[in-house]
Amino acid sequence: MSTQIKTACPLDCYDACAFLATVDDGRVVKLEGNPEHPITRGTICGRGRRLADRLYAADRLLKPRKRTPMGWEDISWSQALDEITAEIRRTLSEDGHHGLMHCYDWGSGTVLKNLNQRFFYALGGGTETVGSLCWDAGLKAQNYDFGQARSHAPEDLLNSSVIVLWGRNAPVTNMHIMPFIRAALDAGARLVVINPLPTDVDRRAHLRITPRPGTDGALAFAVLKLCIEHRWLDTEFLATRSTGWTELATVLAKTSVAELLRECEVGLEQAEQLADWYGRGGPVATLLGIGLQRYAGGGQAVRCIDALAAATGQVGKPGGGVQYANREMGQYFDQDILSRRHGADVREFSRGRLAEALETAEPPISTMVVTRTNPLTQVPNTKRLERALAKVRCKVVIDQFMTRTAEFADYVLPCTNVLEEEDIAFTTMWHSFAGYVHPVVPARGEAKPDWQIFRELALRMGVGEVYDGWPELWLRQAFQPLEDAGENFNEFREKGFVQTPTSDVCFGDGDFPTPSGRFEFYSTRAEADGHPSTATYVAPARKRGEYPLTLISSHPRKSENSQHADFPLLPKMPTIVLHRDAARARNIEAGDIVRVFNERGSMEAIAALFEDGNRDAVLLESGWWSSTQTINDLTPNTLADLGDQSAQYDCECEVHLVTTTNEDE
Ligand SMILES: Nc1nc2c(c(=O)[nH]1)N[C@H]1C(S)=C(S)[C@@H](COP(=O)(O)OP(=O)(O)OC[C@H]3O[C@@H](n4cnc5c(=O)[nH]c(N)nc54)[C@H](O)[C@@H]3O)O[C@H]1N2
Ligand SMILES: Nc1nc2c(c(=O)[nH]1)N[C@H]1C(S)=C(S)[C@@H](COP(=O)(O)OP(=O)(O)OC[C@H]3O[C@@H](n4cnc5c(=O)[nH]c(N)nc54)[C@H](O)[C@@H]3O)O[C@H]1N2
Ligand SMILES: [Mo]
């Protein structure tokens, strides 16, 4: 008999979809989008669908494993947990709780994963990963300017006259926004795409700007200066709803439009067109991507763009906004109640600089537990991290597959797939819906949910009481803020999704959660944190000379970071996409095998070409790995200017021909 069960996608993504899983004879036979969900609308991407393939994959981990001199050996849960407990006890007595590390990220974005931290906090604290390989510089920038990063309701795009996709690869990473964009375009809105590389939506763009990577701040400043020259500012917004315009104007006066445009390699005509639309047209919705802030000046680039939109009156009104993320939503799920951090003595290691932190740690890390992340593929400058991890005595990885990180571990523990779990999925970066994760099928093999693995470790460590409870109880606790806001847990569970009461038009009431209550061109908090008080252009950090190209390793089309990179088969070599002119200058043609290299690393790739984009930008999609290499062997572990954010796209490289496949050459 066939049944349909509503559940939700836990992938770290803009779209946070609602699923319908069809179960036949105890087996998931179909995973599709829930047609009732206002954003999913019955459609899901390949990454979502392949969660069902990952459930049944032949190479799924179904038993605990231990590394032995003879190779990997399957062992029982009790042996694995007893031995890991002994390692943890040894670490606590020899090094103290800071010697025990929890290395985690958001590979599954559900509420109950916060229970993982409870184990470490119950033992006094420990060392844990903080900061971001993802979006922190932009969040910090918007926090200074607006008080919080917020996004308008998706359907508000229908109120926009101009939509600017500024460094967001929406057709690939945020496909559920495309129907809203297409509807707005069909109704007459104009589309601007600002991206050094081509994207699938370029053919619908009325204006396409291809800046030099990492210089968007200069572009935004040039456009803003043109608006000042033409007197196209919203003087009422400047006078009544913002602070610090005079100070920013002083900073802007120090550079010329020509200088700024030279810096970002954009022509005056394009900048004038954009100025016209921000200054005289509108409403303009600016949809910021995460890629443009993975540079030395990434945080300031976001502040420069915020300033452009605010000064021209494009914030706080329908159809406008600088929409980067949705941080309004998080307050409706009580994560602290689940993690119970209060009072724990936690040493923090930045995700972007994990290798350095491990190299210099005192006390050193002697036991590390890795959950929801695959750092040996995803952390910049991977080779350095490999060397640092080799010194950690006992490494435990909890995952569903033998990832590159798992291959380096001493124990690998199998965890459940989302279709085997009960939870709440809530990590959308864009809309305001959360999804209920219903268990669809029983766990395969001996896989257990993370919280259960930690409960069993906690019992052995004598702190088992911190896991007294069960999923429904914890989920109800986490849901309490929404219950207080008038939502009902049982209805949510039944329906499969709930909308959090976030604003449809951000800051439309004129109330900004900043110290001044206004939009802050001048931020005293930025100043107190040791940053420039106003937006400032910060140039990329990479050296050009010997390595004249910029390696952008943005998010893969077919995989969620490294999670599906190997499905159905990991290609032997990644594909590198170069500008036709850059390729021609190097005698490279499409299909050739090339070597991409810089000071940190080198790898072979198959060349593909693009015609229209920045000549010095090359693309290698992130997530690809082999047993000896990852894309991140090449990327730098430098940080961006604001927040705790890695600047892995600020990466110089050169490309040489290895073998041509073209017979005529
Ligand atoms: N298919 C798929 N979707 C995903 C993910 C995935 O792995 N695969 N991951 C999810 C996660 S974790 C995240 S963080 C988001 C990320 O999603 P996005 O916000 O789309 O971020 P990126 O893929 O990093 O880069 C977006 C675009 O920025 C462009 N870019 C790079 N440098 C610059 C620059 O200097 N200036 C400008 N203007 N543009 C630049 C790149 O060419 C790219 O097209 O996607 C989520 N969705
Ligand atoms: N060069 C380059 N590097 C990048 C990026 C880039 O664009 N370019 N993007 C960065 C960004 S934005 C991000 S968000 C990071 C992402 O980097 P990671 O957080 O490492 O993400 P994934 O590669 O998705 O790996 C997540 C792992 O968690 C496992 N997993 C899934 N569900 C569960 C679960 O319930 N429990 C446990 N214990 N494990 C689970 C998966 O099998 C997978 O192995 O990568 C960053 N690194
Ligand atoms: Mo991310």
Coordinates of C-alpha atoms and ligand atoms in Angstrom, one line a residue, residues 10-12 54 104-108 110 113 116 132-135 290 294 370-375 377-380 397-401 403 413 415-418 421 429 450 552-556 560-563 620-623 631-632 635 646 648-649, ligand 2:
P10 CA 17.1 20.2 5.9
L11 CA 19.7 21.4 3.4
D12 CA 21.4 24.7 4.2
R54 CA 21.3 9.1 -0.3
Y104 CA 30.4 21.3 13.5
D105 CA 28.6 23.3 10.8
W106 CA 25.1 23.3 9.2
G107 CA 25.1 20.3 6.8
S108 CA 21.6 19.6 8.2
T110 CA 17.3 21.3 11.9
K113 CA 20.9 19.2 16.0
N116 CA 24.6 17.9 20.0
S132 CA 31.6 31.2 9.0
L133 CA 32.8 29.8 5.7
C134 CA 29.5 31.1 4.3
W135 CA 27.8 34.5 5.0
I290 CA 26.7 35.4 -0.6
R294 CA 33.9 36.1 0.3
V370 CA 32.9 16.2 13.8
T371 CA 29.2 16.6 13.1
R372 CA 27.3 18.0 10.0
T373 CA 30.4 19.1 8.2
N374 CA 33.1 17.8 5.8
P375 CA 35.9 20.2 6.6
T377 CA 36.7 19.3 1.5
Q378 CA 35.0 22.6 2.5
V379 CA 37.6 24.5 4.6
P380 CA 39.9 26.7 2.6
V397 CA 33.2 11.6 12.6
I398 CA 29.4 11.3 12.7
D399 CA 28.1 11.1 9.1
Q400 CA 26.1 9.1 6.6
F401 CA 29.0 8.5 4.2
T403 CA 33.5 11.6 3.3
L413 CA 29.6 6.6 13.5
C415 CA 23.8 8.9 11.6
T416 CA 20.3 8.9 10.1
N417 CA 19.1 10.6 6.9
V418 CA 16.4 13.3 7.3
E421 CA 14.1 11.6 11.6
M429 CA 18.3 32.2 4.2
D450 CA 22.8 12.6 16.3
I552 CA 35.9 31.8 -8.0
S553 CA 34.7 28.5 -6.4
S554 CA 31.0 29.2 -6.1
H555 CA 28.3 26.7 -5.3
P556 CA 27.8 23.6 -7.4
E560 CA 24.8 20.8 -1.9
N561 CA 28.3 21.8 -1.1
S562 CA 30.2 18.4 -1.0
Q563 CA 27.2 16.3 -0.1
L620 CA 35.7 25.8 -10.5
E621 CA 32.6 24.8 -8.7
S622 CA 33.2 24.0 -5.0
G623 CA 32.4 20.6 -3.5
I631 CA 39.1 22.5 -4.8
N632 CA 40.0 24.1 -1.5
T635 CA 41.9 28.6 -1.8
S646 CA 36.5 33.3 5.2
Q648 CA 38.0 32.0 -0.1
Y649 CA 37.0 33.6 -3.5
Ligands
LIG2 N1 35.9 26.9 -2.1 C1 34.8 27.0 -1.5 N2 34.6 26.5 -0.2 C2 33.4 26.7 0.4 C3 32.3 27.3 -0.2 C4 32.5 27.8 -1.5 O1 31.6 28.4 -2.1 N3 33.8 27.7 -2.1 N4 31.2 27.5 0.5 C5 31.2 27.5 1.9 C6 29.8 27.4 2.4 S1 28.8 28.7 2.0 C7 29.4 26.5 3.3 S2 27.9 26.6 4.0 C8 30.3 25.4 3.7 C9 29.6 24.1 3.8 O2 30.5 23.1 4.2 P1 30.0 21.8 5.1 O3 29.3 22.3 6.3 O4 31.2 21.0 5.3 O5 28.9 21.2 4.1 P2 28.7 19.9 3.3 O6 29.8 19.7 2.3 O7 27.3 19.9 2.9 O8 29.0 18.7 4.4 C10 28.0 18.4 5.4 C11 28.3 17.0 5.9 O9 27.3 16.7 6.9 C12 26.8 15.4 6.6 N5 25.4 15.4 7.2 C13 24.2 15.6 6.6 N6 23.2 15.5 7.5 C14 23.8 15.2 8.7 C15 23.3 15.0 10.0 O10 22.1 15.0 10.3 N7 24.2 14.7 11.0 C16 25.5 14.6 10.8 N8 26.3 14.4 11.8 N9 26.0 14.8 9.6 C17 25.2 15.1 8.6 C18 26.8 15.2 5.2 O11 26.8 13.9 4.8 C19 28.1 15.9 4.8 O12 29.2 15.1 4.8 O13 31.4 25.2 2.6 C20 32.1 26.4 2.5 N10 33.3 26.1 1.7

